[in-house]
Amino acid sequence: MSNSLFKTGVCHHPDTKKRASLSVLKGKLEFTLAAKIYPRELESFSDLETASKVPGGTPVPSHYKLYRSFLAYEKFHTNARPLIVCEGKTDNTYIRCAIASLSAKFPLLKPTTNADGSVCQVLSFFKHSEKHAKLLSISGGTGELHKFVGKYGSLLNKFHSGGQLQPVIVIVDNDAAAKPMWSVIKEQMGSKGAVDGSASYYHVKRNLFVVPIPIPTGKSASIEDLFDKATLATVNRGKKFNPQLKSHQTATQYGKEIFAKWVIEANATSIEFSGFEPLLGRLEEVLKVTLPGS
């Protein structure tokens, strides 16, 4: 079924010969993967691949390869909408809220309303999970994302033509940790010029783009730097925000997850999002690029 899907874009139930949906095939692949690794934990594909290359190493199990290929097909080859891939789930929240607040200034990002009253978002956001982290090298943080960018072409080169018509947009912090990303982009693009995060975006290959966080001041910037000082200084239950903390908190400080949920999302209608305008402008620039497809 997977082989047929990757080569032709359709697959059929082996018994009834009726056409099968992606969700049906995905369910079969998830069940197989779970059964094959039980009762062990899911291992990192990158680690398995590295171990397989040493003398006497064991090849990467076929069920890992197959499910990984399916995820790549579903998420990046036939994505119906532009897909945003951020360094973490908190970044998704920031950008969603910024788009809602600034949609009048950025019409290409503005959601549309269907005849039945339902809202259709222009962008989709990659959902971070353990499976995605371990199978696609997308676990959040520039340190992992550069591996994903480096292997993007090999992930998609086996699929049928006619896909990759919608962009996959990786948004990364523009700081010292991004140096491996710039090196990978330079290599993948075969660029003779400097790749240092100063461009609005990099069209790496196929439908893959990397958008660096615009630098408002200084020589580096993380996405939290796009908020104004008053927002960053918000006190939550007597604690101050520390962007170096992720999900946990200390006696005096709270981290990104609390900031995203209880400061930004909870107060989205009153938060100042003007600092996000350069980033949203870059996203619109990417959306204007016409992709030829695979």
PDB file of N, CA and C in Angstrom, residues 155-256:
ATOM      1  N   LEU A 155      14.650  12.718   1.942  1.00  0.00           N
ATOM      2  CA  LEU A 155      13.369  12.291   2.493  1.00  0.00           C
ATOM      3  C   LEU A 155      12.288  12.216   1.419  1.00  0.00           C
ATOM      4  N   LEU A 156      12.380  13.107   0.428  1.00  0.00           N
ATOM      5  CA  LEU A 156      11.288  13.251  -0.534  1.00  0.00           C
ATOM      6  C   LEU A 156      11.606  12.754  -1.942  1.00  0.00           C
ATOM      7  N   ASN A 157      12.816  12.291  -2.164  1.00  0.00           N
ATOM      8  CA  ASN A 157      13.195  11.987  -3.552  1.00  0.00           C
ATOM      9  C   ASN A 157      12.550  10.736  -4.125  1.00  0.00           C
ATOM     10  N   LYS A 158      11.878   9.940  -3.294  1.00  0.00           N
ATOM     11  CA  LYS A 158      11.279   8.698  -3.796  1.00  0.00           C
ATOM     12  C   LYS A 158       9.809   8.851  -4.188  1.00  0.00           C
ATOM     13  N   PHE A 159       9.245  10.040  -3.979  1.00  0.00           N
ATOM     14  CA  PHE A 159       7.808  10.210  -4.164  1.00  0.00           C
ATOM     15  C   PHE A 159       7.443  10.607  -5.590  1.00  0.00           C
ATOM     16  N   HIS A 160       6.212  10.320  -5.966  1.00  0.00           N
ATOM     17  CA  HIS A 160       5.707  10.609  -7.307  1.00  0.00           C
ATOM     18  C   HIS A 160       5.732  12.105  -7.611  1.00  0.00           C
ATOM     19  N   SER A 161       5.682  12.447  -8.878  1.00  0.00           N
ATOM     20  CA  SER A 161       5.670  13.847  -9.293  1.00  0.00           C
ATOM     21  C   SER A 161       4.307  14.469  -8.993  1.00  0.00           C
ATOM     22  N   GLY A 162       4.283  15.781  -8.974  1.00  0.00           N
ATOM     23  CA  GLY A 162       3.021  16.487  -8.754  1.00  0.00           C
ATOM     24  C   GLY A 162       2.812  16.957  -7.331  1.00  0.00           C
ATOM     25  N   GLY A 163       3.723  16.605  -6.435  1.00  0.00           N
ATOM     26  CA  GLY A 163       3.601  17.065  -5.057  1.00  0.00           C
ATOM     27  C   GLY A 163       4.491  18.268  -4.792  1.00  0.00           C
ATOM     28  N   GLN A 164       4.617  18.625  -3.501  1.00  0.00           N
ATOM     29  CA  GLN A 164       5.480  19.725  -3.075  1.00  0.00           C
ATOM     30  C   GLN A 164       5.092  21.065  -3.707  1.00  0.00           C
ATOM     31  N   LEU A 165       3.787  21.289  -3.789  1.00  0.00           N
ATOM     32  CA  LEU A 165       3.273  22.531  -4.352  1.00  0.00           C
ATOM     33  C   LEU A 165       3.057  23.606  -3.291  1.00  0.00           C
ATOM     34  N   GLN A 166       3.091  23.198  -2.027  1.00  0.00           N
ATOM     35  CA  GLN A 166       2.942  24.142  -0.932  1.00  0.00           C
ATOM     36  C   GLN A 166       4.253  24.218  -0.150  1.00  0.00           C
ATOM     37  N   PRO A 167       4.640  25.411   0.290  1.00  0.00           N
ATOM     38  CA  PRO A 167       5.929  25.541   0.980  1.00  0.00           C
ATOM     39  C   PRO A 167       5.939  24.916   2.362  1.00  0.00           C
ATOM     40  N   VAL A 168       7.109  24.444   2.749  1.00  0.00           N
ATOM     41  CA  VAL A 168       7.405  24.021   4.111  1.00  0.00           C
ATOM     42  C   VAL A 168       8.385  25.061   4.645  1.00  0.00           C
ATOM     43  N   ILE A 169       7.972  25.818   5.654  1.00  0.00           N
ATOM     44  CA  ILE A 169       8.724  26.989   6.106  1.00  0.00           C
ATOM     45  C   ILE A 169       9.268  26.751   7.508  1.00  0.00           C
ATOM     46  N   VAL A 170      10.573  26.621   7.612  1.00  0.00           N
ATOM     47  CA  VAL A 170      11.245  26.426   8.900  1.00  0.00           C
ATOM     48  C   VAL A 170      11.630  27.798   9.452  1.00  0.00           C
ATOM     49  N   ILE A 171      11.164  28.109  10.654  1.00  0.00           N
ATOM     50  CA  ILE A 171      11.485  29.391  11.286  1.00  0.00           C
ATOM     51  C   ILE A 171      12.482  29.134  12.407  1.00  0.00           C
ATOM     52  N   VAL A 172      13.611  29.838  12.365  1.00  0.00           N
ATOM     53  CA  VAL A 172      14.679  29.582  13.338  1.00  0.00           C
ATOM     54  C   VAL A 172      15.144  30.869  13.999  1.00  0.00           C
ATOM     55  N   ASP A 173      15.570  30.745  15.251  1.00  0.00           N
ATOM     56  CA  ASP A 173      16.183  31.861  15.955  1.00  0.00           C
ATOM     57  C   ASP A 173      17.455  32.279  15.226  1.00  0.00           C
ATOM     58  N   ASN A 174      17.744  33.565  15.279  1.00  0.00           N
ATOM     59  CA  ASN A 174      18.883  34.113  14.563  1.00  0.00           C
ATOM     60  C   ASN A 174      19.982  34.440  15.571  1.00  0.00           C
ATOM     61  N   ASP A 175      20.593  33.395  16.122  1.00  0.00           N
ATOM     62  CA  ASP A 175      21.590  33.576  17.164  1.00  0.00           C
ATOM     63  C   ASP A 175      22.775  32.645  16.928  1.00  0.00           C
ATOM     64  N   ALA A 176      23.659  32.566  17.900  1.00  0.00           N
ATOM     65  CA  ALA A 176      24.876  31.760  17.736  1.00  0.00           C
ATOM     66  C   ALA A 176      24.571  30.283  17.507  1.00  0.00           C
ATOM     67  N   ALA A 177      23.473  29.795  18.087  1.00  0.00           N
ATOM     68  CA  ALA A 177      23.116  28.384  17.939  1.00  0.00           C
ATOM     69  C   ALA A 177      22.714  28.033  16.512  1.00  0.00           C
ATOM     70  N   ALA A 178      22.475  29.052  15.684  1.00  0.00           N
ATOM     71  CA  ALA A 178      22.026  28.812  14.315  1.00  0.00           C
ATOM     72  C   ALA A 178      23.178  28.592  13.334  1.00  0.00           C
ATOM     73  N   LYS A 179      24.419  28.686  13.777  1.00  0.00           N
ATOM     74  CA  LYS A 179      25.553  28.542  12.853  1.00  0.00           C
ATOM     75  C   LYS A 179      25.538  27.228  12.076  1.00  0.00           C
ATOM     76  N   PRO A 180      25.237  26.081  12.726  1.00  0.00           N
ATOM     77  CA  PRO A 180      25.155  24.837  11.935  1.00  0.00           C
ATOM     78  C   PRO A 180      24.061  24.901  10.859  1.00  0.00           C
ATOM     79  N   MET A 181      22.973  25.618  11.151  1.00  0.00           N
ATOM     80  CA  MET A 181      21.904  25.765  10.161  1.00  0.00           C
ATOM     81  C   MET A 181      22.402  26.531   8.945  1.00  0.00           C
ATOM     82  N   TRP A 182      23.136  27.629   9.173  1.00  0.00           N
ATOM     83  CA  TRP A 182      23.625  28.412   8.029  1.00  0.00           C
ATOM     84  C   TRP A 182      24.586  27.572   7.191  1.00  0.00           C
ATOM     85  N   SER A 183      25.397  26.748   7.850  1.00  0.00           N
ATOM     86  CA  SER A 183      26.331  25.892   7.114  1.00  0.00           C
ATOM     87  C   SER A 183      25.596  24.877   6.253  1.00  0.00           C
ATOM     88  N   VAL A 184      24.541  24.287   6.808  1.00  0.00           N
ATOM     89  CA  VAL A 184      23.763  23.303   6.061  1.00  0.00           C
ATOM     90  C   VAL A 184      23.055  23.963   4.875  1.00  0.00           C
ATOM     91  N   ILE A 185      22.489  25.135   5.100  1.00  0.00           N
ATOM     92  CA  ILE A 185      21.807  25.847   4.009  1.00  0.00           C
ATOM     93  C   ILE A 185      22.790  26.157   2.882  1.00  0.00           C
ATOM     94  N   LYS A 186      23.961  26.643   3.236  1.00  0.00           N
ATOM     95  CA  LYS A 186      24.981  26.975   2.234  1.00  0.00           C
ATOM     96  C   LYS A 186      25.346  25.741   1.412  1.00  0.00           C
ATOM     97  N   GLU A 187      25.484  24.622   2.096  1.00  0.00           N
ATOM     98  CA  GLU A 187      25.828  23.371   1.412  1.00  0.00           C
ATOM     99  C   GLU A 187      24.697  22.907   0.509  1.00  0.00           C
ATOM    100  N   GLN A 188      23.479  22.920   1.022  1.00  0.00           N
ATOM    101  CA  GLN A 188      22.337  22.439   0.256  1.00  0.00           C
ATOM    102  C   GLN A 188      22.028  23.314  -0.956  1.00  0.00           C
ATOM    103  N   MET A 189      22.241  24.620  -0.811  1.00  0.00           N
ATOM    104  CA  MET A 189      21.957  25.541  -1.908  1.00  0.00           C
ATOM    105  C   MET A 189      23.126  25.661  -2.874  1.00  0.00           C
ATOM    106  N   GLY A 190      24.315  25.179  -2.448  1.00  0.00           N
ATOM    107  CA  GLY A 190      25.503  25.340  -3.272  1.00  0.00           C
ATOM    108  C   GLY A 190      25.871  26.804  -3.428  1.00  0.00           C
ATOM    109  N   SER A 191      25.597  27.568  -2.381  1.00  0.00           N
ATOM    110  CA  SER A 191      25.793  29.015  -2.441  1.00  0.00           C
ATOM    111  C   SER A 191      27.273  29.374  -2.301  1.00  0.00           C
ATOM    112  N   LYS A 192      27.724  30.310  -3.137  1.00  0.00           N
ATOM    113  CA  LYS A 192      29.095  30.809  -3.037  1.00  0.00           C
ATOM    114  C   LYS A 192      29.165  32.045  -2.143  1.00  0.00           C
ATOM    115  N   GLY A 193      28.009  32.667  -1.913  1.00  0.00           N
ATOM    116  CA  GLY A 193      27.960  33.835  -1.058  1.00  0.00           C
ATOM    117  C   GLY A 193      27.759  33.453   0.398  1.00  0.00           C
ATOM    118  N   ALA A 194      27.744  34.458   1.245  1.00  0.00           N
ATOM    119  CA  ALA A 194      27.577  34.227   2.685  1.00  0.00           C
ATOM    120  C   ALA A 194      26.149  33.812   3.012  1.00  0.00           C
ATOM    121  N   VAL A 195      26.020  32.861   3.888  1.00  0.00           N
ATOM    122  CA  VAL A 195      24.722  32.480   4.454  1.00  0.00           C
ATOM    123  C   VAL A 195      24.869  32.651   5.961  1.00  0.00           C
ATOM    124  N   ASP A 196      24.269  33.716   6.480  1.00  0.00           N
ATOM    125  CA  ASP A 196      24.502  34.072   7.876  1.00  0.00           C
ATOM    126  C   ASP A 196      23.247  34.521   8.616  1.00  0.00           C
ATOM    127  N   GLY A 197      22.084  34.286   8.018  1.00  0.00           N
ATOM    128  CA  GLY A 197      20.838  34.689   8.667  1.00  0.00           C
ATOM    129  C   GLY A 197      20.421  36.105   8.362  1.00  0.00           C
ATOM    130  N   SER A 198      21.148  36.785   7.461  1.00  0.00           N
ATOM    131  CA  SER A 198      20.816  38.175   7.143  1.00  0.00           C
ATOM    132  C   SER A 198      19.742  38.299   6.067  1.00  0.00           C
ATOM    133  N   ALA A 199      19.484  37.243   5.319  1.00  0.00           N
ATOM    134  CA  ALA A 199      18.465  37.271   4.266  1.00  0.00           C
ATOM    135  C   ALA A 199      17.070  37.139   4.869  1.00  0.00           C
ATOM    136  N   SER A 200      16.071  37.625   4.146  1.00  0.00           N
ATOM    137  CA  SER A 200      14.683  37.508   4.613  1.00  0.00           C
ATOM    138  C   SER A 200      14.271  36.047   4.701  1.00  0.00           C
ATOM    139  N   TYR A 201      14.731  35.266   3.722  1.00  0.00           N
ATOM    140  CA  TYR A 201      14.477  33.829   3.734  1.00  0.00           C
ATOM    141  C   TYR A 201      15.461  33.151   2.806  1.00  0.00           C
ATOM    142  N   TYR A 202      15.584  31.841   2.965  1.00  0.00           N
ATOM    143  CA  TYR A 202      16.426  31.022   2.086  1.00  0.00           C
ATOM    144  C   TYR A 202      15.554  29.936   1.472  1.00  0.00           C
ATOM    145  N   HIS A 203      15.512  29.913   0.138  1.00  0.00           N
ATOM    146  CA  HIS A 203      14.815  28.828  -0.551  1.00  0.00           C
ATOM    147  C   HIS A 203      15.834  27.715  -0.728  1.00  0.00           C
ATOM    148  N   VAL A 204      15.834  26.772   0.202  1.00  0.00           N
ATOM    149  CA  VAL A 204      16.898  25.770   0.284  1.00  0.00           C
ATOM    150  C   VAL A 204      16.842  24.809  -0.893  1.00  0.00           C
ATOM    151  N   LYS A 205      15.703  24.159  -1.081  1.00  0.00           N
ATOM    152  CA  LYS A 205      15.489  23.254  -2.210  1.00  0.00           C
ATOM    153  C   LYS A 205      14.035  22.827  -2.232  1.00  0.00           C
ATOM    154  N   ARG A 206      13.603  22.373  -3.387  1.00  0.00           N
ATOM    155  CA  ARG A 206      12.226  21.895  -3.536  1.00  0.00           C
ATOM    156  C   ARG A 206      11.249  22.913  -2.954  1.00  0.00           C
ATOM    157  N   ASN A 207      10.409  22.483  -1.999  1.00  0.00           N
ATOM    158  CA  ASN A 207       9.447  23.400  -1.374  1.00  0.00           C
ATOM    159  C   ASN A 207       9.877  23.822   0.026  1.00  0.00           C
ATOM    160  N   LEU A 208      11.167  23.671   0.328  1.00  0.00           N
ATOM    161  CA  LEU A 208      11.679  23.952   1.665  1.00  0.00           C
ATOM    162  C   LEU A 208      12.296  25.353   1.746  1.00  0.00           C
ATOM    163  N   PHE A 209      11.834  26.125   2.722  1.00  0.00           N
ATOM    164  CA  PHE A 209      12.350  27.465   2.980  1.00  0.00           C
ATOM    165  C   PHE A 209      12.779  27.554   4.443  1.00  0.00           C
ATOM    166  N   VAL A 210      13.790  28.362   4.706  1.00  0.00           N
ATOM    167  CA  VAL A 210      14.180  28.679   6.077  1.00  0.00           C
ATOM    168  C   VAL A 210      14.068  30.185   6.259  1.00  0.00           C
ATOM    169  N   VAL A 211      13.310  30.590   7.279  1.00  0.00           N
ATOM    170  CA  VAL A 211      13.117  32.010   7.576  1.00  0.00           C
ATOM    171  C   VAL A 211      13.775  32.325   8.917  1.00  0.00           C
ATOM    172  N   PRO A 212      14.828  33.153   8.920  1.00  0.00           N
ATOM    173  CA  PRO A 212      15.453  33.538  10.188  1.00  0.00           C
ATOM    174  C   PRO A 212      14.605  34.591  10.905  1.00  0.00           C
ATOM    175  N   ILE A 213      14.631  34.570  12.221  1.00  0.00           N
ATOM    176  CA  ILE A 213      13.954  35.611  12.988  1.00  0.00           C
ATOM    177  C   ILE A 213      14.633  36.944  12.675  1.00  0.00           C
ATOM    178  N   PRO A 214      13.870  37.969  12.284  1.00  0.00           N
ATOM    179  CA  PRO A 214      14.480  39.288  12.026  1.00  0.00           C
ATOM    180  C   PRO A 214      15.152  39.816  13.294  1.00  0.00           C
ATOM    181  N   ILE A 215      16.272  40.482  13.109  1.00  0.00           N
ATOM    182  CA  ILE A 215      17.021  41.016  14.249  1.00  0.00           C
ATOM    183  C   ILE A 215      16.639  42.475  14.474  1.00  0.00           C
ATOM    184  N   PRO A 216      15.847  42.770  15.525  1.00  0.00           N
ATOM    185  CA  PRO A 216      15.437  44.152  15.774  1.00  0.00           C
ATOM    186  C   PRO A 216      16.572  45.022  16.291  1.00  0.00           C
ATOM    187  N   THR A 217      17.377  44.484  17.173  1.00  0.00           N
ATOM    188  CA  THR A 217      18.520  45.215  17.725  1.00  0.00           C
ATOM    189  C   THR A 217      19.645  44.218  17.994  1.00  0.00           C
ATOM    190  N   GLY A 218      20.878  44.717  18.044  1.00  0.00           N
ATOM    191  CA  GLY A 218      21.995  43.840  18.350  1.00  0.00           C
ATOM    192  C   GLY A 218      22.351  42.939  17.188  1.00  0.00           C
ATOM    193  N   LYS A 219      23.065  41.863  17.482  1.00  0.00           N
ATOM    194  CA  LYS A 219      23.565  40.961  16.452  1.00  0.00           C
ATOM    195  C   LYS A 219      22.893  39.595  16.448  1.00  0.00           C
ATOM    196  N   SER A 220      21.935  39.379  17.325  1.00  0.00           N
ATOM    197  CA  SER A 220      21.229  38.098  17.360  1.00  0.00           C
ATOM    198  C   SER A 220      19.825  38.325  17.885  1.00  0.00           C
ATOM    199  N   ALA A 221      18.963  37.347  17.639  1.00  0.00           N
ATOM    200  CA  ALA A 221      17.577  37.486  18.096  1.00  0.00           C
ATOM    201  C   ALA A 221      16.922  36.125  18.195  1.00  0.00           C
ATOM    202  N   SER A 222      16.128  35.946  19.234  1.00  0.00           N
ATOM    203  CA  SER A 222      15.253  34.787  19.349  1.00  0.00           C
ATOM    204  C   SER A 222      13.835  35.298  19.132  1.00  0.00           C
ATOM    205  N   ILE A 223      12.889  34.401  18.973  1.00  0.00           N
ATOM    206  CA  ILE A 223      11.529  34.829  18.686  1.00  0.00           C
ATOM    207  C   ILE A 223      10.929  35.637  19.838  1.00  0.00           C
ATOM    208  N   GLU A 224      11.349  35.361  21.072  1.00  0.00           N
ATOM    209  CA  GLU A 224      10.833  36.127  22.214  1.00  0.00           C
ATOM    210  C   GLU A 224      11.260  37.593  22.147  1.00  0.00           C
ATOM    211  N   ASP A 225      12.356  37.892  21.438  1.00  0.00           N
ATOM    212  CA  ASP A 225      12.820  39.275  21.312  1.00  0.00           C
ATOM    213  C   ASP A 225      11.868  40.128  20.487  1.00  0.00           C
ATOM    214  N   LEU A 226      10.907  39.504  19.816  1.00  0.00           N
ATOM    215  CA  LEU A 226       9.939  40.257  19.018  1.00  0.00           C
ATOM    216  C   LEU A 226       8.834  40.862  19.879  1.00  0.00           C
ATOM    217  N   PHE A 227       8.721  40.426  21.117  1.00  0.00           N
ATOM    218  CA  PHE A 227       7.751  41.022  22.041  1.00  0.00           C
ATOM    219  C   PHE A 227       8.319  42.308  22.631  1.00  0.00           C
ATOM    220  N   ASP A 228       7.447  43.214  23.018  1.00  0.00           N
ATOM    221  CA  ASP A 228       7.895  44.445  23.645  1.00  0.00           C
ATOM    222  C   ASP A 228       8.318  44.176  25.091  1.00  0.00           C
ATOM    223  N   LYS A 229       9.045  45.109  25.675  1.00  0.00           N
ATOM    224  CA  LYS A 229       9.600  44.927  27.005  1.00  0.00           C
ATOM    225  C   LYS A 229       8.518  44.734  28.069  1.00  0.00           C
ATOM    226  N   ALA A 230       7.397  45.410  27.895  1.00  0.00           N
ATOM    227  CA  ALA A 230       6.326  45.302  28.885  1.00  0.00           C
ATOM    228  C   ALA A 230       5.763  43.885  28.936  1.00  0.00           C
ATOM    229  N   THR A 231       5.603  43.269  27.771  1.00  0.00           N
ATOM    230  CA  THR A 231       5.088  41.896  27.717  1.00  0.00           C
ATOM    231  C   THR A 231       6.079  40.929  28.339  1.00  0.00           C
ATOM    232  N   LEU A 232       7.353  41.087  27.999  1.00  0.00           N
ATOM    233  CA  LEU A 232       8.381  40.197  28.542  1.00  0.00           C
ATOM    234  C   LEU A 232       8.530  40.353  30.057  1.00  0.00           C
ATOM    235  N   ALA A 233       8.133  41.507  30.578  1.00  0.00           N
ATOM    236  CA  ALA A 233       8.252  41.763  32.015  1.00  0.00           C
ATOM    237  C   ALA A 233       7.015  41.340  32.791  1.00  0.00           C
ATOM    238  N   THR A 234       6.053  40.693  32.123  1.00  0.00           N
ATOM    239  CA  THR A 234       4.815  40.281  32.787  1.00  0.00           C
ATOM    240  C   THR A 234       5.100  39.343  33.956  1.00  0.00           C
ATOM    241  N   VAL A 235       4.552  39.668  35.107  1.00  0.00           N
ATOM    242  CA  VAL A 235       4.693  38.830  36.297  1.00  0.00           C
ATOM    243  C   VAL A 235       3.499  37.891  36.370  1.00  0.00           C
ATOM    244  N   ASN A 236       3.765  36.609  36.498  1.00  0.00           N
ATOM    245  CA  ASN A 236       2.708  35.606  36.583  1.00  0.00           C
ATOM    246  C   ASN A 236       2.804  34.891  37.926  1.00  0.00           C
ATOM    247  N   ARG A 237       1.810  35.068  38.750  1.00  0.00           N
ATOM    248  CA  ARG A 237       1.779  34.471  40.086  1.00  0.00           C
ATOM    249  C   ARG A 237       3.062  34.786  40.872  1.00  0.00           C
ATOM    250  N   GLY A 238       3.466  36.039  40.764  1.00  0.00           N
ATOM    251  CA  GLY A 238       4.618  36.501  41.515  1.00  0.00           C
ATOM    252  C   GLY A 238       5.959  36.125  40.913  1.00  0.00           C
ATOM    253  N   LYS A 239       5.957  35.504  39.721  1.00  0.00           N
ATOM    254  CA  LYS A 239       7.206  35.059  39.099  1.00  0.00           C
ATOM    255  C   LYS A 239       7.475  35.830  37.805  1.00  0.00           C
ATOM    256  N   LYS A 240       8.757  35.981  37.478  1.00  0.00           N
ATOM    257  CA  LYS A 240       9.160  36.679  36.273  1.00  0.00           C
ATOM    258  C   LYS A 240       9.508  35.671  35.173  1.00  0.00           C
ATOM    259  N   PHE A 241       9.352  36.119  33.926  1.00  0.00           N
ATOM    260  CA  PHE A 241       9.602  35.252  32.784  1.00  0.00           C
ATOM    261  C   PHE A 241      11.092  35.107  32.520  1.00  0.00           C
ATOM    262  N   ASN A 242      11.525  33.857  32.328  1.00  0.00           N
ATOM    263  CA  ASN A 242      12.896  33.549  31.937  1.00  0.00           C
ATOM    264  C   ASN A 242      12.838  32.704  30.665  1.00  0.00           C
ATOM    265  N   PRO A 243      13.168  33.269  29.490  1.00  0.00           N
ATOM    266  CA  PRO A 243      13.074  32.522  28.233  1.00  0.00           C
ATOM    267  C   PRO A 243      14.027  31.338  28.132  1.00  0.00           C
ATOM    268  N   GLN A 244      14.952  31.221  29.063  1.00  0.00           N
ATOM    269  CA  GLN A 244      15.866  30.075  29.058  1.00  0.00           C
ATOM    270  C   GLN A 244      15.204  28.834  29.658  1.00  0.00           C
ATOM    271  N   LEU A 245      14.099  29.037  30.368  1.00  0.00           N
ATOM    272  CA  LEU A 245      13.356  27.916  30.933  1.00  0.00           C
ATOM    273  C   LEU A 245      12.297  27.481  29.938  1.00  0.00           C
ATOM    274  N   LYS A 246      12.083  26.175  29.802  1.00  0.00           N
ATOM    275  CA  LYS A 246      11.080  25.685  28.859  1.00  0.00           C
ATOM    276  C   LYS A 246       9.782  25.335  29.584  1.00  0.00           C
ATOM    277  N   SER A 247       9.661  24.114  30.017  1.00  0.00           N
ATOM    278  CA  SER A 247       8.391  23.686  30.610  1.00  0.00           C
ATOM    279  C   SER A 247       8.357  23.853  32.124  1.00  0.00           C
ATOM    280  N   HIS A 248       9.528  23.988  32.750  1.00  0.00           N
ATOM    281  CA  HIS A 248       9.545  24.027  34.203  1.00  0.00           C
ATOM    282  C   HIS A 248       9.608  25.471  34.723  1.00  0.00           C
ATOM    283  N   GLN A 249       9.533  25.609  36.029  1.00  0.00           N
ATOM    284  CA  GLN A 249       9.628  26.907  36.656  1.00  0.00           C
ATOM    285  C   GLN A 249      10.380  26.772  37.976  1.00  0.00           C
ATOM    286  N   THR A 250      10.874  27.888  38.457  1.00  0.00           N
ATOM    287  CA  THR A 250      11.585  27.908  39.731  1.00  0.00           C
ATOM    288  C   THR A 250      10.745  28.686  40.734  1.00  0.00           C
ATOM    289  N   ALA A 251      11.318  28.941  41.886  1.00  0.00           N
ATOM    290  CA  ALA A 251      10.586  29.670  42.934  1.00  0.00           C
ATOM    291  C   ALA A 251      10.307  31.107  42.526  1.00  0.00           C
ATOM    292  N   THR A 252      11.126  31.663  41.625  1.00  0.00           N
ATOM    293  CA  THR A 252      10.971  33.074  41.254  1.00  0.00           C
ATOM    294  C   THR A 252      10.756  33.305  39.763  1.00  0.00           C
ATOM    295  N   GLN A 253      10.893  32.250  38.932  1.00  0.00           N
ATOM    296  CA  GLN A 253      10.807  32.435  37.486  1.00  0.00           C
ATOM    297  C   GLN A 253       9.930  31.368  36.827  1.00  0.00           C
ATOM    298  N   TYR A 254       9.344  31.735  35.675  1.00  0.00           N
ATOM    299  CA  TYR A 254       8.563  30.763  34.898  1.00  0.00           C
ATOM    300  C   TYR A 254       9.116  30.723  33.471  1.00  0.00           C
ATOM    301  N   GLY A 255       8.816  29.614  32.763  1.00  0.00           N
ATOM    302  CA  GLY A 255       9.394  29.386  31.451  1.00  0.00           C
ATOM    303  C   GLY A 255       8.470  29.648  30.285  1.00  0.00           C
ATOM    304  N   LYS A 256       8.906  29.174  29.111  1.00  0.00           N
ATOM    305  CA  LYS A 256       8.231  29.481  27.853  1.00  0.00           C
ATOM    306  C   LYS A 256       6.802  28.954  27.766  1.00  0.00           C
TER     307      LYS A 256
END
